[in-house]
Short mmCIF file of N, CA and C in Angstrom, two decimals:
data_model
loop_
_atom_site.label_atom_id
_atom_site.label_comp_id
_atom_site.label_asym_id
_atom_site.label_seq_id
_atom_site.Cartn_x
_atom_site.Cartn_y
_atom_site.Cartn_z
N MET J 1 -34.78 75.82 -112.81
CA MET J 1 -35.33 74.88 -111.84
C MET J 1 -36.54 74.15 -112.44
N LYS J 2 -37.43 74.88 -113.10
CA LYS J 2 -38.63 74.26 -113.66
C LYS J 2 -38.29 73.22 -114.71
N ASP J 3 -37.20 73.44 -115.46
CA ASP J 3 -36.85 72.49 -116.51
C ASP J 3 -36.35 71.16 -115.93
N GLN J 4 -35.89 71.16 -114.70
CA GLN J 4 -35.40 69.94 -114.06
C GLN J 4 -36.51 69.17 -113.34
N PHE J 5 -37.64 69.84 -113.06
CA PHE J 5 -38.69 69.23 -112.26
C PHE J 5 -39.18 67.89 -112.80
N PRO J 6 -39.58 67.79 -114.08
CA PRO J 6 -40.09 66.50 -114.57
C PRO J 6 -39.07 65.37 -114.44
N PHE J 7 -37.81 65.70 -114.63
CA PHE J 7 -36.76 64.68 -114.53
C PHE J 7 -36.56 64.23 -113.09
N ALA J 8 -36.67 65.18 -112.15
CA ALA J 8 -36.54 64.83 -110.73
C ALA J 8 -37.68 63.92 -110.30
N VAL J 9 -38.88 64.24 -110.73
CA VAL J 9 -40.04 63.40 -110.41
C VAL J 9 -39.84 62.00 -110.98
N ALA J 10 -39.40 61.93 -112.23
CA ALA J 10 -39.18 60.62 -112.88
C ALA J 10 -38.11 59.82 -112.14
N ARG J 11 -37.03 60.49 -111.70
CA ARG J 11 -35.97 59.78 -110.97
C ARG J 11 -36.48 59.22 -109.64
N VAL J 12 -37.25 60.02 -108.91
CA VAL J 12 -37.80 59.55 -107.63
C VAL J 12 -38.73 58.37 -107.88
N THR J 13 -39.57 58.46 -108.91
CA THR J 13 -40.50 57.39 -109.22
C THR J 13 -39.76 56.11 -109.58
N ARG J 14 -38.73 56.23 -110.43
CA ARG J 14 -37.95 55.04 -110.81
C ARG J 14 -37.24 54.44 -109.61
N ARG J 15 -36.68 55.28 -108.73
CA ARG J 15 -35.96 54.78 -107.55
C ARG J 15 -36.93 54.05 -106.63
N TRP J 16 -38.10 54.65 -106.39
CA TRP J 16 -39.12 54.02 -105.55
C TRP J 16 -39.48 52.65 -106.11
N SER J 17 -39.78 52.60 -107.40
CA SER J 17 -40.20 51.34 -108.03
C SER J 17 -39.09 50.30 -107.97
N LYS J 18 -37.86 50.72 -108.24
CA LYS J 18 -36.73 49.78 -108.22
C LYS J 18 -36.51 49.20 -106.83
N LEU J 19 -36.52 50.06 -105.82
CA LEU J 19 -36.30 49.58 -104.45
C LEU J 19 -37.44 48.68 -103.98
N LEU J 20 -38.68 49.07 -104.29
CA LEU J 20 -39.79 48.23 -103.87
C LEU J 20 -39.77 46.90 -104.62
N ASP J 21 -39.43 46.94 -105.89
CA ASP J 21 -39.34 45.71 -106.68
C ASP J 21 -38.30 44.76 -106.06
N GLU J 22 -37.17 45.30 -105.63
CA GLU J 22 -36.14 44.47 -104.98
C GLU J 22 -36.67 43.84 -103.70
N ARG J 23 -37.44 44.60 -102.95
CA ARG J 23 -37.98 44.09 -101.68
C ARG J 23 -39.10 43.08 -101.88
N LEU J 24 -39.71 43.07 -103.07
CA LEU J 24 -40.81 42.15 -103.35
C LEU J 24 -40.39 40.97 -104.20
N LYS J 25 -39.15 40.98 -104.67
CA LYS J 25 -38.68 39.93 -105.58
C LYS J 25 -38.89 38.53 -105.01
N GLU J 26 -38.62 38.36 -103.73
CA GLU J 26 -38.73 37.04 -103.11
C GLU J 26 -40.18 36.54 -103.06
N LEU J 27 -41.15 37.44 -103.29
CA LEU J 27 -42.55 37.03 -103.29
C LEU J 27 -42.97 36.44 -104.63
N GLY J 28 -42.09 36.50 -105.61
CA GLY J 28 -42.33 35.84 -106.89
C GLY J 28 -43.25 36.57 -107.84
N VAL J 29 -43.34 37.90 -107.72
CA VAL J 29 -44.14 38.66 -108.68
C VAL J 29 -43.30 39.76 -109.29
N THR J 30 -43.60 40.04 -110.54
CA THR J 30 -42.90 41.11 -111.24
C THR J 30 -43.50 42.46 -110.86
N GLN J 31 -42.81 43.53 -111.23
CA GLN J 31 -43.30 44.87 -110.95
C GLN J 31 -44.66 45.09 -111.61
N ALA J 32 -44.84 44.62 -112.83
CA ALA J 32 -46.12 44.78 -113.52
C ALA J 32 -47.23 44.09 -112.75
N ARG J 33 -46.94 42.93 -112.18
CA ARG J 33 -47.96 42.19 -111.44
C ARG J 33 -48.30 42.86 -110.12
N TRP J 34 -47.27 43.26 -109.35
CA TRP J 34 -47.61 43.88 -108.08
C TRP J 34 -48.25 45.24 -108.28
N THR J 35 -47.87 45.95 -109.34
CA THR J 35 -48.52 47.23 -109.64
C THR J 35 -50.00 47.02 -109.93
N THR J 36 -50.32 45.97 -110.69
CA THR J 36 -51.71 45.64 -110.99
C THR J 36 -52.48 45.35 -109.71
N MET J 37 -51.86 44.62 -108.81
CA MET J 37 -52.50 44.30 -107.53
C MET J 37 -52.77 45.58 -106.72
N VAL J 38 -51.81 46.51 -106.73
CA VAL J 38 -51.99 47.76 -106.00
C VAL J 38 -53.16 48.54 -106.58
N TYR J 39 -53.21 48.66 -107.91
CA TYR J 39 -54.32 49.38 -108.54
C TYR J 39 -55.65 48.70 -108.23
N LEU J 40 -55.68 47.40 -108.22
CA LEU J 40 -56.92 46.68 -107.92
C LEU J 40 -57.37 46.97 -106.49
N GLN J 41 -56.42 46.93 -105.56
CA GLN J 41 -56.78 47.19 -104.17
C GLN J 41 -57.19 48.65 -103.97
N LYS J 42 -56.44 49.56 -104.54
CA LYS J 42 -56.74 50.99 -104.35
C LYS J 42 -58.00 51.41 -105.09
N GLY J 43 -58.24 50.80 -106.25
CA GLY J 43 -59.42 51.14 -107.04
C GLY J 43 -60.70 50.57 -106.49
N GLY J 44 -60.57 49.63 -105.63
CA GLY J 44 -61.74 48.98 -105.04
C GLY J 44 -62.01 47.65 -105.71
N GLU J 45 -62.06 46.62 -104.91
CA GLU J 45 -62.32 45.29 -105.48
C GLU J 45 -63.67 45.29 -106.17
N GLY J 46 -63.79 44.41 -107.13
CA GLY J 46 -65.03 44.32 -107.88
C GLY J 46 -65.00 45.13 -109.15
N LEU J 47 -63.84 45.70 -109.48
CA LEU J 47 -63.71 46.42 -110.74
C LEU J 47 -63.80 45.42 -111.89
N THR J 48 -64.28 45.91 -113.03
CA THR J 48 -64.21 45.08 -114.23
C THR J 48 -62.82 45.24 -114.83
N GLN J 49 -62.47 44.35 -115.75
CA GLN J 49 -61.17 44.45 -116.42
C GLN J 49 -61.05 45.79 -117.13
N ARG J 50 -62.11 46.24 -117.78
CA ARG J 50 -62.08 47.52 -118.49
C ARG J 50 -61.83 48.67 -117.52
N GLU J 51 -62.52 48.65 -116.37
CA GLU J 51 -62.34 49.72 -115.38
C GLU J 51 -60.90 49.74 -114.86
N LEU J 52 -60.35 48.56 -114.60
CA LEU J 52 -58.98 48.49 -114.11
C LEU J 52 -58.00 48.95 -115.18
N ALA J 53 -58.21 48.57 -116.42
CA ALA J 53 -57.35 49.02 -117.52
C ALA J 53 -57.37 50.53 -117.64
N ASN J 54 -58.55 51.14 -117.52
CA ASN J 54 -58.66 52.60 -117.57
C ASN J 54 -57.94 53.25 -116.40
N LEU J 55 -58.11 52.68 -115.22
CA LEU J 55 -57.46 53.21 -114.03
C LEU J 55 -55.93 53.16 -114.16
N MET J 56 -55.43 52.07 -114.75
CA MET J 56 -54.00 51.89 -114.91
C MET J 56 -53.45 52.58 -116.15
N ALA J 57 -54.35 53.04 -117.03
CA ALA J 57 -53.98 53.68 -118.29
C ALA J 57 -53.15 52.74 -119.17
N ILE J 58 -53.64 51.48 -119.27
CA ILE J 58 -53.00 50.51 -120.16
C ILE J 58 -54.08 49.88 -121.04
N GLU J 59 -53.64 49.22 -122.09
CA GLU J 59 -54.56 48.58 -123.01
C GLU J 59 -55.11 47.29 -122.38
N ASN J 60 -56.34 46.96 -122.71
CA ASN J 60 -56.99 45.78 -122.15
C ASN J 60 -56.23 44.48 -122.43
N PRO J 61 -55.71 44.25 -123.67
CA PRO J 61 -54.98 43.00 -123.91
C PRO J 61 -53.75 42.84 -123.00
N THR J 62 -53.07 43.94 -122.72
CA THR J 62 -51.92 43.91 -121.81
C THR J 62 -52.38 43.50 -120.42
N LEU J 63 -53.49 44.08 -119.98
CA LEU J 63 -54.01 43.76 -118.67
C LEU J 63 -54.46 42.30 -118.58
N VAL J 64 -55.07 41.78 -119.63
CA VAL J 64 -55.55 40.41 -119.62
C VAL J 64 -54.40 39.45 -119.33
N ARG J 65 -53.25 39.67 -119.94
CA ARG J 65 -52.08 38.81 -119.69
C ARG J 65 -51.64 38.89 -118.23
N LEU J 66 -51.63 40.10 -117.69
CA LEU J 66 -51.26 40.27 -116.27
C LEU J 66 -52.26 39.56 -115.36
N LEU J 67 -53.53 39.72 -115.66
CA LEU J 67 -54.56 39.09 -114.83
C LEU J 67 -54.50 37.57 -114.93
N ASP J 68 -54.22 37.06 -116.12
CA ASP J 68 -54.07 35.61 -116.28
C ASP J 68 -52.96 35.08 -115.38
N SER J 69 -51.83 35.80 -115.34
CA SER J 69 -50.72 35.33 -114.51
C SER J 69 -51.04 35.47 -113.03
N LEU J 70 -51.73 36.54 -112.64
CA LEU J 70 -52.11 36.70 -111.22
C LEU J 70 -53.14 35.65 -110.81
N GLU J 71 -54.03 35.32 -111.72
CA GLU J 71 -55.01 34.27 -111.44
C GLU J 71 -54.31 32.92 -111.33
N GLY J 72 -53.31 32.71 -112.18
CA GLY J 72 -52.53 31.47 -112.12
C GLY J 72 -51.76 31.32 -110.82
N GLN J 73 -51.39 32.44 -110.21
CA GLN J 73 -50.71 32.43 -108.91
C GLN J 73 -51.71 32.42 -107.74
N ASN J 74 -53.00 32.35 -108.06
CA ASN J 74 -54.06 32.34 -107.06
C ASN J 74 -54.07 33.61 -106.21
N LEU J 75 -53.75 34.75 -106.83
CA LEU J 75 -53.78 36.03 -106.12
C LEU J 75 -55.06 36.80 -106.39
N ILE J 76 -55.67 36.57 -107.54
CA ILE J 76 -56.95 37.22 -107.87
C ILE J 76 -57.90 36.17 -108.43
N GLU J 77 -59.16 36.55 -108.48
CA GLU J 77 -60.14 35.71 -109.16
C GLU J 77 -61.09 36.61 -109.93
N ARG J 78 -61.59 36.07 -111.03
CA ARG J 78 -62.59 36.77 -111.83
C ARG J 78 -63.94 36.16 -111.51
N ARG J 79 -64.88 37.02 -111.17
CA ARG J 79 -66.23 36.55 -110.85
C ARG J 79 -67.20 37.16 -111.86
N PRO J 80 -68.26 36.42 -112.18
CA PRO J 80 -69.25 36.97 -113.12
C PRO J 80 -69.88 38.26 -112.59
N CYS J 81 -70.16 39.16 -113.49
CA CYS J 81 -70.84 40.42 -113.15
C CYS J 81 -72.34 40.19 -113.21
N GLN J 82 -73.04 40.59 -112.17
CA GLN J 82 -74.48 40.37 -112.11
C GLN J 82 -75.22 41.13 -113.20
N LYS J 83 -74.76 42.33 -113.53
CA LYS J 83 -75.48 43.20 -114.47
C LYS J 83 -75.10 42.98 -115.93
N ASP J 84 -73.91 42.42 -116.16
CA ASP J 84 -73.44 42.22 -117.54
C ASP J 84 -72.78 40.85 -117.61
N ARG J 85 -73.44 39.91 -118.23
CA ARG J 85 -72.93 38.53 -118.27
C ARG J 85 -71.60 38.41 -119.00
N ARG J 86 -71.27 39.38 -119.85
CA ARG J 86 -70.01 39.33 -120.58
C ARG J 86 -68.83 39.78 -119.72
N ALA J 87 -69.11 40.59 -118.72
CA ALA J 87 -68.05 41.18 -117.89
C ALA J 87 -67.72 40.28 -116.71
N ARG J 88 -66.50 40.42 -116.23
CA ARG J 88 -66.04 39.74 -115.03
C ARG J 88 -65.53 40.79 -114.05
N ARG J 89 -65.84 40.59 -112.79
CA ARG J 89 -65.36 41.48 -111.74
C ARG J 89 -64.14 40.85 -111.09
N LEU J 90 -63.18 41.69 -110.73
CA LEU J 90 -61.91 41.22 -110.19
C LEU J 90 -61.90 41.35 -108.67
N HIS J 91 -61.44 40.29 -108.03
CA HIS J 91 -61.37 40.26 -106.57
C HIS J 91 -60.07 39.59 -106.14
N LEU J 92 -59.55 40.04 -105.00
CA LEU J 92 -58.38 39.39 -104.40
C LEU J 92 -58.84 38.09 -103.75
N THR J 93 -58.02 37.06 -103.88
CA THR J 93 -58.26 35.82 -103.15
C THR J 93 -57.69 35.99 -101.74
N PRO J 94 -57.95 35.05 -100.84
CA PRO J 94 -57.29 35.13 -99.52
C PRO J 94 -55.77 35.20 -99.66
N SER J 95 -55.19 34.46 -100.61
CA SER J 95 -53.73 34.55 -100.85
C SER J 95 -53.36 35.94 -101.35
N GLY J 96 -54.21 36.52 -102.18
CA GLY J 96 -53.97 37.87 -102.68
C GLY J 96 -54.04 38.91 -101.58
N GLU J 97 -54.97 38.73 -100.67
CA GLU J 97 -55.07 39.65 -99.54
C GLU J 97 -53.84 39.55 -98.64
N ALA J 98 -53.37 38.33 -98.39
CA ALA J 98 -52.15 38.15 -97.59
C ALA J 98 -50.96 38.77 -98.30
N PHE J 99 -50.89 38.57 -99.62
CA PHE J 99 -49.81 39.18 -100.41
C PHE J 99 -49.84 40.70 -100.27
N MET J 100 -51.04 41.30 -100.38
CA MET J 100 -51.16 42.75 -100.29
C MET J 100 -50.81 43.26 -98.90
N ASP J 101 -51.13 42.49 -97.86
CA ASP J 101 -50.73 42.88 -96.50
C ASP J 101 -49.20 42.95 -96.42
N ASP J 102 -48.53 41.95 -96.98
CA ASP J 102 -47.07 41.92 -96.99
C ASP J 102 -46.51 43.06 -97.83
N LEU J 103 -47.07 43.24 -99.03
CA LEU J 103 -46.61 44.32 -99.91
C LEU J 103 -46.77 45.67 -99.22
N ASN J 104 -47.94 45.92 -98.64
CA ASN J 104 -48.19 47.21 -97.99
C ASN J 104 -47.26 47.44 -96.81
N SER J 105 -46.95 46.39 -96.08
CA SER J 105 -46.02 46.51 -94.96
C SER J 105 -44.62 46.89 -95.47
N ARG J 106 -44.17 46.20 -96.51
CA ARG J 106 -42.86 46.51 -97.07
C ARG J 106 -42.83 47.90 -97.69
N ALA J 107 -43.92 48.31 -98.34
CA ALA J 107 -44.01 49.64 -98.94
C ALA J 107 -44.01 50.71 -97.86
N ASP J 108 -44.71 50.47 -96.76
CA ASP J 108 -44.72 51.43 -95.64
C ASP J 108 -43.32 51.63 -95.09
N THR J 109 -42.58 50.54 -94.92
CA THR J 109 -41.21 50.64 -94.41
C THR J 109 -40.34 51.42 -95.38
N LEU J 110 -40.44 51.11 -96.67
CA LEU J 110 -39.64 51.83 -97.67
C LEU J 110 -40.01 53.30 -97.69
N ARG J 111 -41.30 53.61 -97.63
CA ARG J 111 -41.75 55.01 -97.64
C ARG J 111 -41.13 55.76 -96.47
N GLU J 112 -41.15 55.16 -95.27
CA GLU J 112 -40.57 55.81 -94.10
C GLU J 112 -39.07 56.05 -94.31
N GLU J 113 -38.39 55.06 -94.87
CA GLU J 113 -36.94 55.19 -95.10
C GLU J 113 -36.66 56.28 -96.15
N MET J 114 -37.43 56.32 -97.21
CA MET J 114 -37.18 57.31 -98.26
C MET J 114 -37.56 58.73 -97.83
N LEU J 115 -38.51 58.85 -96.91
CA LEU J 115 -38.93 60.18 -96.46
C LEU J 115 -38.21 60.63 -95.19
N GLU J 116 -37.20 59.85 -94.77
CA GLU J 116 -36.43 60.23 -93.59
C GLU J 116 -35.84 61.62 -93.79
N GLY J 117 -36.01 62.48 -92.80
CA GLY J 117 -35.47 63.83 -92.87
C GLY J 117 -36.37 64.82 -93.60
N VAL J 118 -37.50 64.38 -94.10
CA VAL J 118 -38.45 65.26 -94.76
C VAL J 118 -39.56 65.58 -93.75
N SER J 119 -39.75 66.85 -93.48
CA SER J 119 -40.75 67.24 -92.48
C SER J 119 -42.16 67.08 -93.05
N ASP J 120 -43.12 66.99 -92.13
CA ASP J 120 -44.52 66.90 -92.54
C ASP J 120 -44.93 68.15 -93.32
N ASP J 121 -44.39 69.31 -92.91
CA ASP J 121 -44.72 70.56 -93.62
C ASP J 121 -44.17 70.53 -95.05
N ASP J 122 -42.93 70.06 -95.21
CA ASP J 122 -42.36 69.97 -96.56
C ASP J 122 -43.13 68.98 -97.42
N LEU J 123 -43.53 67.87 -96.82
CA LEU J 123 -44.30 66.87 -97.54
C LEU J 123 -45.66 67.43 -97.96
N ALA J 124 -46.29 68.20 -97.08
CA ALA J 124 -47.59 68.82 -97.41
C ALA J 124 -47.43 69.79 -98.58
N ILE J 125 -46.35 70.54 -98.60
CA ILE J 125 -46.10 71.47 -99.72
C ILE J 125 -45.89 70.69 -101.01
N ALA J 126 -45.09 69.63 -100.93
CA ALA J 126 -44.84 68.82 -102.13
C ALA J 126 -46.13 68.21 -102.66
N MET J 127 -46.97 67.70 -101.77
CA MET J 127 -48.24 67.11 -102.20
C MET J 127 -49.15 68.16 -102.81
N SER J 128 -49.14 69.36 -102.27
CA SER J 128 -49.93 70.45 -102.83
C SER J 128 -49.46 70.79 -104.24
N VAL J 129 -48.16 70.82 -104.42
CA VAL J 129 -47.60 71.10 -105.75
C VAL J 129 -47.99 69.99 -106.73
N PHE J 130 -47.84 68.73 -106.32
CA PHE J 130 -48.21 67.61 -107.20
C PHE J 130 -49.70 67.66 -107.55
N ASN J 131 -50.53 67.96 -106.57
CA ASN J 131 -51.97 68.05 -106.85
C ASN J 131 -52.28 69.16 -107.86
N ARG J 132 -51.62 70.30 -107.73
CA ARG J 132 -51.83 71.40 -108.68
C ARG J 132 -51.39 70.99 -110.08
N ILE J 133 -50.27 70.32 -110.17
CA ILE J 133 -49.76 69.87 -111.47
C ILE J 133 -50.74 68.88 -112.09
N MET J 134 -51.30 67.98 -111.28
CA MET J 134 -52.27 67.01 -111.80
C MET J 134 -53.54 67.71 -112.29
N ILE J 135 -54.00 68.71 -111.57
CA ILE J 135 -55.17 69.47 -112.01
C ILE J 135 -54.88 70.13 -113.35
N ASN J 136 -53.70 70.74 -113.47
CA ASN J 136 -53.31 71.37 -114.73
C ASN J 136 -53.26 70.33 -115.85
N GLY J 137 -52.69 69.17 -115.55
CA GLY J 137 -52.59 68.11 -116.55
C GLY J 137 -53.96 67.59 -116.98
N ASP J 138 -54.87 67.46 -116.01
CA ASP J 138 -56.23 67.02 -116.33
C ASP J 138 -56.91 68.03 -117.24
N GLN J 139 -56.72 69.33 -116.96
CA GLN J 139 -57.33 70.36 -117.80
C GLN J 139 -56.75 70.32 -119.21
N LEU J 140 -55.45 70.10 -119.33
CA LEU J 140 -54.84 69.99 -120.66
C LEU J 140 -55.35 68.78 -121.42
N GLN J 141 -55.52 67.68 -120.70
CA GLN J 141 -55.97 66.44 -121.32
C GLN J 141 -57.41 66.56 -121.81
N ASN J 142 -58.22 67.35 -121.12
CA ASN J 142 -59.63 67.47 -121.46
C ASN J 142 -59.91 68.57 -122.49
N ARG J 143 -58.90 69.21 -123.00
CA ARG J 143 -59.12 70.26 -124.01
C ARG J 143 -59.46 69.67 -125.32
#
């Protein structure tokens, strides 16, 4: 059973991403772009590019291309950082906020559909297991 666990998690993650991507396709953003928007919203607006890259665990040049395209779609804006003139802070535009409202609504619906038949108790156990695995992973990473 333990040997199948990582593959099961990966399958669920891929299925979630694929289904959400299909539901967001008409909004004109790729999975990489909407994922960036989610990290920006969840990480807190006003992050620097470096902070967002670290949060997403991707290289800064990769992120810069994503941010350029999101800025071109008027979904985000880069504002000067008061403390560091070289840095820019990232913020959602009004269009970006509307986009995220739509994305979150569609994600909520998908989440409810995918969790149909899963009890709150089972979900709490699964979340506890995932949290323990993440703690173990963090400890391994920090060795």
